[in-house]
Amino acid sequence: MNDAVIEIHGLVKTFRDFWLRPLASALRGVDLTVGRGDVFGLLGPNGSGKSTTIKLILGLLRPTAGEVRLFGLSPRSRRARARLGYLPELSYLHPFLTARETVLYYAGLSGLDRRTSRERAAELLSRMGLEGSADRAVGGFSKGMARKVAFAAALVSHPELLVLDEPTSGLDPLATRDVKELIRTLAAGGMTVLVTSHQLFDMQDVCTRVSILSQGKVVGEGAVADIVAASADPRHALEDYFAAAVGAKEGNPA
Amino acid sequence: MRRFFALARTAAVESLAEPLTAVLFLSGFAVVHLAPAFHYHQFGEAGRLARECGFSALLVFGLVFATAAAMRTIGRELESGTAAAALALAVPRPLFLVAKLAGVAGSLALFTGAIACATALSSSSGAIAALARDGHGSTAQVWGPALACGVGLTLGAFALAAAANRFLRARFCWTACLLISAAQPLAFILAMAMGRDLPPSFEGWTASLLRLLPAFSALAAGCIVFVSFAGALATRLAPAPVTALVAAAIVLSFVHPLRAILPDINRFWLVDRLANGGMLGWMDVLPALAAGALLSLLWLTVGSILLVRREIS
């Protein structure tokens, strides 16, 4: 039985302008496999192709070449997408909806019935510490609060795969700690998590495997436990590994 | 269906929660209720000015509302990323487009129904007052109470929305639009109860409303075509080009060969047939309703194809 949740082979993505002239090569032959139960960190500097990879996994973009399989299916398949939750890089929310309505909206999009939706919304808003603000319009929320609402919306269908694009972006240290704890709890419950972030310390704390992208290519991949074991300074193991991989690719000293 | 209703409901809430919508609704109802005040010109028919004002209000304010709301609900969502968050889930793109525009069409239907009631109230009371002035009855005071009902309840609904916002944290514009719309049939019923002493030549309150509904439906069908048209264009274009193309479509639809595919508002403006006691039955508006359905379907299909082929980054 194939236990890979995400399989990516030779993925190439070239963005083109209106006249179909190549504009930018975002990905240049990426290979990745995310196994069931992994907390997989997709790391890389700005412009390395992390968000493009995620959008290809979600079926929002079409690959120029190569293949993406989600649960063994095309990412455009509804059956595959019904099994995932997605937290975008920016907390895109409808400003006029309340926090509760936002979570109920995503529950509706996931096809949950009304009763289950209400129960899940109440449970998740409570878990995020938003009970007191549940009936306020999210347009007036701080960035951190909006992030929590978006997190609750991503979790409402209790997905098998959770895709988190910069989950701790805009959060204060305490909220960041809560998010890390939440990711650990979800992973312990069997959920597969794909996460991108610039916060290497946070990634070292929560990820089981990482892949490092630079200039549209995978320049390093491995189990976090192995990276830490091989490092002279375990506390900064992932940071050193990242610097070595990206520095070598970009021609900078590590 | 749950996905459809989740998308449609959100689009309806958002379209009514925009401050522009509250301004359009309030302006529309103000124009209709105050029309009988201009009784120095009746177009040769008592109550006709009020009626024409009602249809013009739906045409102008409804068209602006429909186009702006469709553009926002599709274009802004694609631009801001809320569409990406929805389309990453198991939501087919054609369903996303159709459901969002159905939500906008629902809001437009609310506006149409309310403005039909307001127009029936306004034109009836104007007609009664004019008949009374000409010595055909003793109901010279009808217009005053009717105006008080229409304007009073509309302003009361606005004040109630403000109170709900202040004390219950309800969304102001959304609540105002809903309450102002609900106030119109209420004002009509109240005026009907007060104005029982009618001149024999008056057709009656209910008959007046029923006479207007087919023409309002045809005009609403025209506005819904513009919802589909603007929504389809917004899948690929920014708001400024969509607005320009909608304006160009209104002009170009007068060119005969383009009428078949462009939303031609003349096809849906059947109001003139109501002049001088004319009648317009449901069978008379059927071709306009069918044309509206076909054109909407055409532009929804175009929009769906464009959205399916679009890369969402």
Coordinates of C-alpha atoms in Angstrom, one line a residue:
Chain A
M1 CA 0.0 0.0 0.0
N2 CA 1.3 3.5 -1.0
D3 CA 1.5 5.5 2.2
A4 CA 2.5 8.8 0.6
V5 CA 0.1 11.6 1.1
I6 CA 1.9 13.9 -1.3
E7 CA 4.1 12.8 -4.2
I8 CA 5.9 15.3 -6.4
H9 CA 8.0 14.3 -9.4
G10 CA 10.1 16.6 -11.6
L11 CA 7.8 19.6 -10.9
V12 CA 8.5 22.6 -13.1
K13 CA 6.6 25.8 -12.9
T14 CA 7.3 28.8 -15.2
F15 CA 5.1 31.8 -15.0
R16 CA 4.3 33.6 -18.3
D17 CA 3.1 37.0 -19.2
F18 CA 0.1 38.0 -21.2
W19 CA 2.0 37.1 -24.5
L20 CA 3.0 33.7 -23.0
R21 CA 6.7 34.8 -22.8
P22 CA 8.4 33.2 -19.8
L23 CA 8.4 35.6 -16.9
A24 CA 9.9 33.7 -14.0
S25 CA 11.0 30.1 -13.3
A26 CA 9.6 29.4 -9.9
L27 CA 10.3 25.7 -9.8
R28 CA 12.9 23.8 -11.7
G29 CA 12.4 20.1 -11.2
V30 CA 11.3 19.5 -7.6
D31 CA 10.9 16.0 -6.2
L32 CA 9.2 15.5 -2.8
T33 CA 7.3 12.9 -0.9
V34 CA 5.3 13.5 2.3
G35 CA 4.4 10.4 4.2
R36 CA 1.3 9.8 6.3
G37 CA 1.7 11.2 9.8
D38 CA 4.7 13.4 8.8
V39 CA 5.0 17.0 10.0
F40 CA 6.9 18.1 6.9
G41 CA 8.6 21.4 6.8
L42 CA 9.1 23.1 3.5
L43 CA 11.8 25.7 4.1
G44 CA 13.6 28.2 2.0
P45 CA 14.5 31.8 1.5
N46 CA 12.0 34.3 0.0
G47 CA 11.3 33.5 -3.6
S48 CA 12.6 30.0 -3.4
G49 CA 9.2 28.5 -4.6
K50 CA 7.6 27.4 -1.3
S51 CA 4.2 29.1 -1.9
T52 CA 4.2 28.1 -5.6
T53 CA 4.8 24.4 -4.5
I54 CA 1.9 24.7 -2.1
K55 CA -0.4 26.2 -4.7
L56 CA 0.4 23.4 -7.1
I57 CA -0.3 20.8 -4.4
L58 CA -3.7 22.5 -3.8
G59 CA -4.5 22.5 -7.5
L60 CA -4.7 26.3 -7.7
L61 CA -1.8 26.4 -10.2
R62 CA -1.1 24.0 -13.1
P63 CA 2.4 22.6 -13.5
T64 CA 4.4 23.5 -16.6
A65 CA 6.0 20.0 -16.3
G66 CA 6.1 17.1 -13.8
E67 CA 3.4 15.6 -11.7
V68 CA 1.8 16.2 -8.3
R69 CA -0.3 13.4 -6.6
L70 CA -2.4 14.1 -3.6
F71 CA -3.6 10.9 -1.8
G72 CA -2.6 9.2 -5.1
L73 CA -5.0 11.4 -7.1
S74 CA -4.7 14.6 -9.1
P75 CA -4.8 17.7 -6.9
R76 CA -7.7 19.0 -9.0
S77 CA -9.7 15.9 -7.9
R78 CA -12.5 16.8 -5.5
R79 CA -12.0 13.5 -3.6
A80 CA -8.4 14.5 -2.9
R81 CA -9.2 18.1 -1.9
A82 CA -12.0 17.0 0.4
R83 CA -9.4 15.5 2.7
L84 CA -7.3 18.6 3.2
G85 CA -7.4 21.8 5.2
Y86 CA -5.5 24.9 4.2
L87 CA -4.2 27.9 6.1
P88 CA -3.0 30.6 3.5
E89 CA 0.1 32.7 4.1
L90 CA -2.1 35.8 4.7
S91 CA -5.3 35.4 6.7
Y92 CA -7.7 36.0 3.9
L93 CA -11.1 36.5 5.6
H94 CA -14.4 38.1 4.7
P95 CA -14.3 41.3 6.7
F96 CA -18.1 41.5 7.3
L97 CA -18.4 38.0 8.6
T98 CA -18.0 37.3 12.3
A99 CA -15.4 34.7 13.6
R100 CA -18.2 32.1 14.1
E101 CA -19.7 32.8 10.6
T102 CA -16.3 32.5 9.0
V103 CA -15.7 29.0 10.6
L104 CA -19.2 28.0 9.7
Y105 CA -18.6 29.2 6.1
Y106 CA -15.6 26.9 5.7
A107 CA -17.5 24.1 7.4
G108 CA -20.2 24.6 4.8
L109 CA -17.6 24.5 2.0
S110 CA -16.3 21.2 3.5
G111 CA -19.9 19.8 3.3
L112 CA -20.4 19.4 7.0
D113 CA -24.0 19.3 8.2
R114 CA -25.3 22.2 10.3
R115 CA -25.2 20.6 13.7
T116 CA -21.7 19.2 13.3
S117 CA -20.6 22.6 11.9
R118 CA -21.9 24.5 14.9
E119 CA -20.3 22.0 17.3
R120 CA -16.9 22.1 15.5
A121 CA -17.0 25.9 15.3
A122 CA -17.7 26.3 19.0
E123 CA -15.0 23.8 19.9
L124 CA -12.4 25.3 17.7
L125 CA -13.1 29.0 18.6
S126 CA -12.8 27.9 22.2
R127 CA -9.6 26.1 21.6
M128 CA -8.2 29.2 19.9
G129 CA -9.3 31.4 22.8
L130 CA -11.8 33.3 20.7
E131 CA -15.1 32.6 22.6
G132 CA -15.4 36.2 23.6
S133 CA -14.9 37.5 20.1
A134 CA -16.8 34.8 18.2
D135 CA -19.7 37.1 17.2
R136 CA -17.5 40.1 16.2
A137 CA -16.8 40.9 12.6
V138 CA -13.3 39.7 11.7
G139 CA -12.6 42.9 9.7
G140 CA -11.8 44.6 13.1
F141 CA -9.5 41.8 14.3
S142 CA -5.8 42.1 15.0
K143 CA -3.5 40.1 12.7
G144 CA -3.0 37.5 15.4
M145 CA -6.7 37.1 16.0
A146 CA -7.4 36.8 12.3
R147 CA -4.7 34.2 12.1
K148 CA -6.4 32.2 14.8
V149 CA -9.8 32.4 13.0
A150 CA -8.1 31.2 9.8
F151 CA -6.5 28.3 11.7
A152 CA -9.9 27.3 13.1
A153 CA -11.4 27.5 9.6
A154 CA -8.6 25.2 8.3
L155 CA -9.3 22.7 11.0
V156 CA -13.1 22.7 10.9
S157 CA -13.4 19.6 8.6
H158 CA -10.9 17.7 10.7
P159 CA -8.7 17.1 7.6
E160 CA -6.3 14.2 7.0
L161 CA -3.7 16.7 5.5
L162 CA -3.2 20.1 6.9
V163 CA -1.3 22.6 4.7
L164 CA 0.0 25.5 6.7
D165 CA 1.6 28.4 4.9
E166 CA 3.6 30.5 7.4
P167 CA 1.3 29.5 10.4
T168 CA 3.1 31.6 13.0
S169 CA 3.3 34.8 10.8
G170 CA 2.0 37.7 12.8
L171 CA 1.6 35.9 16.1
D172 CA 3.2 36.9 19.4
P173 CA 5.5 34.5 21.2
L174 CA 2.8 33.0 23.4
A175 CA 0.4 32.5 20.4
T176 CA 3.3 30.9 18.5
R177 CA 3.9 28.5 21.3
D178 CA 0.2 27.6 21.3
V179 CA 0.3 27.0 17.5
K180 CA 3.4 24.7 17.8
E181 CA 1.6 22.8 20.6
L182 CA -1.5 22.5 18.4
I183 CA 0.6 21.1 15.5
R184 CA 2.2 18.6 17.8
T185 CA -1.3 17.5 19.1
L186 CA -2.7 17.2 15.6
A187 CA 0.3 15.2 14.5
A188 CA 0.0 12.9 17.5
G189 CA -3.7 12.4 16.5
G190 CA -2.5 11.1 13.1
M191 CA -2.9 14.2 11.0
T192 CA -0.3 14.8 8.2
V193 CA 1.0 18.4 8.3
L194 CA 2.8 20.3 5.5
V195 CA 4.2 23.5 6.8
T196 CA 6.2 26.4 5.4
S197 CA 8.0 28.9 7.6
H198 CA 11.0 31.1 8.0
Q199 CA 11.1 30.4 11.7
L200 CA 13.8 27.7 11.8
F201 CA 13.7 27.3 15.6
D202 CA 10.0 26.7 15.4
M203 CA 10.4 24.2 12.6
Q204 CA 13.0 22.3 14.4
D205 CA 10.6 22.0 17.4
V206 CA 7.6 20.6 15.4
C207 CA 8.8 19.0 12.1
T208 CA 9.7 15.4 11.7
R209 CA 11.1 15.9 8.2
V210 CA 12.2 19.0 6.2
S211 CA 13.0 19.8 2.7
I212 CA 14.9 23.0 1.7
L213 CA 14.1 24.8 -1.5
S214 CA 16.4 27.4 -3.1
Q215 CA 16.0 29.0 -6.5
G216 CA 13.2 26.5 -7.3
K217 CA 15.2 23.3 -6.5
V218 CA 15.4 21.0 -3.5
V219 CA 18.9 21.6 -2.0
G220 CA 18.5 19.6 1.2
E221 CA 16.1 17.0 2.6
G222 CA 16.1 14.8 5.7
A223 CA 14.6 13.7 9.0
V224 CA 15.0 16.4 11.7
A225 CA 16.2 13.8 14.2
D226 CA 19.0 12.9 11.8
I227 CA 20.0 16.5 11.2
V228 CA 20.0 17.2 15.0
A229 CA 22.1 14.1 15.7
A230 CA 24.7 15.0 13.0
S231 CA 25.0 18.6 14.3
A232 CA 27.8 19.9 16.5
D233 CA 25.3 22.4 18.0
P234 CA 22.0 20.6 18.3
R235 CA 20.1 23.8 19.4
H236 CA 20.9 25.5 16.0
A237 CA 21.1 22.2 14.0
L238 CA 18.4 23.2 11.5
E239 CA 19.6 26.7 11.1
D240 CA 23.2 25.4 10.3
Y241 CA 21.8 22.8 7.9
F242 CA 19.7 25.4 6.2
A243 CA 22.6 27.9 5.9
A244 CA 24.9 25.2 4.5
A245 CA 22.3 24.0 2.0
V246 CA 21.2 27.4 0.7
G247 CA 24.7 28.9 0.9
A248 CA 26.1 26.2 -1.2
K249 CA 23.3 26.6 -3.8
E250 CA 23.6 30.3 -3.9
G251 CA 27.4 30.3 -3.8
N252 CA 27.6 32.0 -0.4
P253 CA 29.8 30.8 2.4
A254 CA 27.8 28.8 4.9
Chain B
M1 CA -26.0 21.8 -1.9
R2 CA -24.4 22.8 1.5
R3 CA -21.4 24.2 -0.4
F4 CA -23.8 26.1 -2.7
F5 CA -25.7 27.6 0.2
A6 CA -22.6 28.5 2.1
L7 CA -21.2 30.4 -0.9
A8 CA -24.5 32.0 -1.8
R9 CA -25.3 33.1 1.7
T10 CA -21.8 34.7 2.2
A11 CA -22.1 36.5 -1.1
A12 CA -25.6 37.8 -0.2
V13 CA -24.4 39.0 3.3
E14 CA -21.4 40.7 1.8
S15 CA -23.3 42.4 -0.9
L16 CA -25.8 43.8 1.6
A17 CA -23.1 44.7 4.1
E18 CA -21.3 47.1 1.8
P19 CA -22.0 50.8 2.6
L20 CA -22.6 51.5 -1.1
T21 CA -25.6 49.1 -1.0
A22 CA -27.2 50.9 2.0
V23 CA -26.8 54.2 0.1
L24 CA -28.3 52.7 -3.1
F25 CA -31.2 51.1 -1.2
L26 CA -32.0 54.3 0.8
S27 CA -31.7 56.5 -2.2
G28 CA -34.0 54.2 -4.3
F29 CA -36.7 54.1 -1.7
A30 CA -36.5 57.9 -1.0
V31 CA -36.9 58.6 -4.8
V32 CA -39.9 56.3 -5.0
H33 CA -41.7 57.6 -1.8
L34 CA -41.2 61.2 -2.6
A35 CA -42.2 61.0 -6.3
P36 CA -45.9 61.8 -5.7
A37 CA -44.8 65.1 -4.2
F38 CA -44.1 66.2 -7.8
H39 CA -47.7 66.1 -8.7
Y40 CA -47.5 69.1 -11.0
H41 CA -46.7 66.7 -13.8
Q42 CA -48.6 63.4 -14.1
F43 CA -47.7 62.4 -17.7
G44 CA -51.4 62.4 -18.4
E45 CA -52.0 59.7 -15.9
A46 CA -52.4 59.8 -12.1
G47 CA -49.7 57.9 -10.3
R48 CA -47.7 57.4 -13.5
L49 CA -44.8 59.6 -12.4
A50 CA -44.4 57.6 -9.2
R51 CA -44.5 54.3 -11.1
E52 CA -41.9 55.5 -13.6
C53 CA -39.7 56.6 -10.7
G54 CA -40.0 53.1 -9.2
F55 CA -38.9 51.4 -12.4
S56 CA -36.2 53.9 -13.0
A57 CA -34.9 53.4 -9.5
L58 CA -34.7 49.6 -10.0
L59 CA -33.0 50.1 -13.4
V60 CA -30.4 52.6 -12.2
F61 CA -29.8 51.6 -8.5
G62 CA -30.4 47.9 -9.3
L63 CA -28.0 47.9 -12.2
V64 CA -25.3 49.7 -10.2
F65 CA -25.8 47.4 -7.2
A66 CA -25.8 44.3 -9.4
T67 CA -22.7 45.1 -11.4
A68 CA -20.7 46.4 -8.4
A69 CA -21.7 43.4 -6.2
A70 CA -20.9 40.8 -8.8
M71 CA -17.6 42.5 -9.6
R72 CA -16.7 42.6 -5.9
T73 CA -17.8 39.1 -5.0
I74 CA -15.8 37.5 -7.8
G75 CA -13.0 40.0 -8.6
R76 CA -12.1 41.1 -5.1
E77 CA -12.2 37.5 -3.8
L78 CA -9.8 36.3 -6.5
E79 CA -7.5 39.3 -5.8
S80 CA -7.6 39.1 -2.0
G81 CA -7.1 35.3 -1.7
T82 CA -10.5 34.4 -0.1
A83 CA -11.3 32.6 -3.4
A84 CA -8.0 30.6 -3.2
A85 CA -8.8 29.5 0.4
A86 CA -12.3 28.3 -0.8
L87 CA -11.1 26.7 -4.1
A88 CA -8.3 24.8 -2.3
L89 CA -11.1 22.8 -0.7
A90 CA -13.5 20.5 -2.5
V91 CA -15.4 23.3 -4.2
P92 CA -15.7 23.1 -8.1
R93 CA -14.9 26.4 -9.7
P94 CA -18.2 26.6 -11.7
L95 CA -20.1 26.0 -8.4
F96 CA -18.1 28.8 -6.8
L97 CA -19.0 31.3 -9.6
V98 CA -22.7 30.3 -9.9
A99 CA -23.3 30.2 -6.1
K100 CA -21.6 33.6 -5.5
L101 CA -23.6 35.2 -8.3
A102 CA -26.8 33.5 -7.0
G103 CA -26.2 35.2 -3.7
V104 CA -26.0 38.6 -5.4
A105 CA -29.1 37.8 -7.4
G106 CA -30.9 37.0 -4.1
S107 CA -30.0 40.4 -2.7
L108 CA -31.2 41.9 -6.0
A109 CA -34.5 40.0 -5.7
L110 CA -34.9 41.4 -2.2
F111 CA -34.4 45.0 -3.6
T112 CA -36.8 44.3 -6.4
G113 CA -39.6 43.0 -4.2
A114 CA -39.2 45.9 -1.8
I115 CA -39.1 48.5 -4.5
A116 CA -42.2 47.0 -6.2
C117 CA -44.1 47.4 -2.9
A118 CA -42.8 50.9 -2.5
T119 CA -43.8 51.8 -6.0
A120 CA -47.3 50.3 -5.6
L121 CA -47.8 52.3 -2.4
S122 CA -46.5 55.5 -4.0
S123 CA -48.3 55.3 -7.3
S124 CA -51.6 54.2 -5.7
S125 CA -51.5 57.0 -3.1
G126 CA -50.6 59.5 -5.8
A127 CA -53.4 58.3 -8.0
I128 CA -56.0 58.4 -5.2
A129 CA -54.9 61.9 -4.2
A130 CA -55.1 63.1 -7.9
L131 CA -58.6 61.6 -8.3
A132 CA -59.7 63.2 -5.1
R133 CA -58.3 66.6 -6.3
D134 CA -60.3 66.2 -9.5
G135 CA -63.5 65.8 -7.4
H136 CA -63.8 62.0 -7.8
G137 CA -63.8 61.2 -4.1
S138 CA -63.1 62.4 -0.7
T139 CA -59.7 60.9 -0.1
A140 CA -57.6 64.0 -0.5
Q141 CA -55.7 63.1 2.7
V142 CA -54.6 59.6 1.5
W143 CA -51.3 60.7 0.1
G144 CA -50.2 62.3 3.4
P145 CA -50.7 59.1 5.5
A146 CA -49.2 57.0 2.7
L147 CA -46.2 59.2 2.5
A148 CA -45.9 59.0 6.3
C149 CA -46.0 55.2 6.2
G150 CA -43.4 54.9 3.4
V151 CA -41.0 57.6 4.6
G152 CA -41.6 57.0 8.3
L153 CA -41.1 53.3 8.2
T154 CA -38.1 53.6 6.0
L155 CA -36.4 56.1 8.3
G156 CA -37.6 54.0 11.3
A157 CA -36.0 50.9 9.8
F158 CA -32.7 52.9 9.4
A159 CA -32.9 54.1 13.0
L160 CA -33.6 50.5 14.2
A161 CA -30.6 49.3 12.3
A162 CA -28.5 51.9 14.1
A163 CA -29.9 50.8 17.4
A164 CA -29.2 47.2 16.6
N165 CA -25.6 48.1 15.7
R166 CA -25.2 50.2 18.9
F167 CA -26.7 47.7 21.4
L168 CA -26.5 44.3 19.7
R169 CA -23.3 44.8 17.5
A170 CA -25.3 43.9 14.4
R171 CA -23.7 44.7 11.1
F172 CA -25.1 48.2 10.3
C173 CA -25.4 48.3 6.5
W174 CA -26.6 44.6 6.3
T175 CA -29.3 45.2 9.0
A176 CA -30.3 48.5 7.5
C177 CA -30.8 47.0 4.0
L178 CA -32.8 44.1 5.4
L179 CA -35.0 46.3 7.6
I180 CA -35.5 49.0 5.0
S181 CA -36.6 46.3 2.5
A182 CA -38.9 44.7 5.1
A183 CA -40.4 48.1 5.9
Q184 CA -41.7 48.5 2.3
P185 CA -44.4 45.7 2.3
L186 CA -45.2 46.8 5.9
A187 CA -45.8 50.4 4.8
F188 CA -47.9 49.1 1.9
I189 CA -50.1 47.0 4.1
L190 CA -50.4 49.9 6.6
A191 CA -51.4 52.4 3.9
M192 CA -53.9 49.9 2.5
A193 CA -55.5 49.6 5.9
M194 CA -55.7 53.3 6.3
G195 CA -56.9 54.2 2.8
R196 CA -60.1 52.2 2.6
D197 CA -62.3 55.1 1.4
L198 CA -61.4 54.9 -2.2
P199 CA -62.9 56.6 -5.3
P200 CA -64.7 54.1 -7.5
S201 CA -62.3 54.7 -10.4
F202 CA -59.3 53.6 -8.4
E203 CA -58.2 50.1 -9.3
G204 CA -57.4 49.1 -5.7
W205 CA -54.2 48.6 -3.8
T206 CA -53.6 44.9 -4.4
A207 CA -54.5 45.2 -8.0
S208 CA -52.0 48.0 -8.4
L209 CA -49.2 45.8 -6.9
L210 CA -50.1 42.8 -9.0
R211 CA -50.2 44.9 -12.1
L212 CA -46.6 46.1 -11.4
L213 CA -45.0 42.7 -10.5
P214 CA -44.6 41.2 -14.0
A215 CA -42.8 44.4 -15.3
F216 CA -40.6 44.5 -12.2
S217 CA -39.7 40.8 -12.7
A218 CA -38.7 41.5 -16.3
L219 CA -36.5 44.4 -15.3
A220 CA -34.9 42.3 -12.5
A221 CA -34.2 39.6 -15.0
G222 CA -32.3 42.2 -17.0
C223 CA -30.3 43.2 -14.0
I224 CA -29.5 39.5 -13.3
V225 CA -28.0 39.2 -16.8
F226 CA -25.7 42.1 -15.8
V227 CA -24.8 40.1 -12.6
S228 CA -23.7 37.2 -14.8
F229 CA -22.0 39.4 -17.3
A230 CA -20.0 41.4 -14.8
G231 CA -19.2 38.2 -12.7
A232 CA -17.9 36.4 -15.8
L233 CA -15.7 39.3 -16.8
A234 CA -14.4 39.6 -13.2
T235 CA -13.0 36.1 -13.3
R236 CA -10.2 37.5 -15.5
L237 CA -10.3 41.3 -15.3
A238 CA -9.8 44.0 -12.7
P239 CA -12.7 46.2 -11.6
A240 CA -11.9 49.2 -13.8
P241 CA -11.9 47.2 -17.2
V242 CA -15.1 45.3 -16.0
T243 CA -16.9 48.6 -15.4
A244 CA -15.8 50.0 -18.7
L245 CA -16.9 46.8 -20.5
V246 CA -20.3 46.8 -18.7
A247 CA -20.8 50.4 -19.8
A248 CA -19.7 49.6 -23.3
A249 CA -22.1 46.6 -23.4
I250 CA -25.0 48.9 -22.5
V251 CA -24.2 51.1 -25.4
L252 CA -23.3 48.4 -27.9
S253 CA -26.4 46.3 -27.1
F254 CA -28.3 48.9 -29.2
V255 CA -26.4 47.6 -32.2
H256 CA -28.7 45.0 -33.7
P257 CA -26.3 42.0 -34.3
L258 CA -24.8 42.3 -30.8
R259 CA -28.2 42.2 -29.1
A260 CA -28.2 38.4 -29.2
I261 CA -25.3 38.0 -26.7
L262 CA -25.0 41.3 -24.9
P263 CA -27.4 42.3 -22.1
D264 CA -29.8 44.6 -24.0
I265 CA -31.7 46.5 -21.3
N266 CA -34.5 47.5 -23.9
R267 CA -35.5 43.9 -24.0
F268 CA -36.4 44.0 -20.3
W269 CA -37.9 47.5 -20.1
L270 CA -41.6 46.7 -20.6
V271 CA -42.9 49.4 -18.4
D272 CA -44.3 51.6 -21.2
R273 CA -47.0 48.9 -21.9
L274 CA -48.5 49.9 -18.5
A275 CA -49.1 53.4 -19.6
N276 CA -52.7 54.7 -19.9
G277 CA -54.3 51.7 -18.2
G278 CA -52.3 49.2 -20.2
M279 CA -51.9 45.7 -18.8
L280 CA -48.8 43.4 -18.7
G281 CA -49.5 39.8 -17.8
W282 CA -47.0 37.1 -16.9
M283 CA -47.3 35.6 -20.4
D284 CA -46.3 39.0 -21.9
V285 CA -43.0 39.0 -19.9
L286 CA -42.2 35.4 -20.5
P287 CA -40.0 36.1 -23.6
A288 CA -38.0 38.7 -21.5
L289 CA -37.7 36.2 -18.6
A290 CA -36.6 33.5 -21.0
A291 CA -34.1 35.8 -22.7
G292 CA -32.8 36.7 -19.3
A293 CA -32.4 33.1 -18.3
L294 CA -30.6 32.2 -21.5
L295 CA -28.3 35.2 -21.5
S296 CA -27.4 34.6 -17.8
L297 CA -26.7 30.9 -18.6
L298 CA -24.5 32.0 -21.5
W299 CA -22.4 34.4 -19.4
L300 CA -22.2 31.9 -16.5
T301 CA -20.9 29.3 -18.9
V302 CA -18.3 31.8 -20.2
G303 CA -17.4 32.8 -16.7
S304 CA -17.1 29.2 -15.6
I305 CA -14.7 28.3 -18.5
L306 CA -12.6 31.4 -17.8
L307 CA -12.4 30.6 -14.0
V308 CA -11.6 26.9 -14.6
R309 CA -8.7 27.8 -16.9
R310 CA -7.4 30.6 -14.6
E311 CA -4.4 30.1 -12.4
I312 CA -5.0 31.3 -8.9
S313 CA -1.8 32.6 -7.4

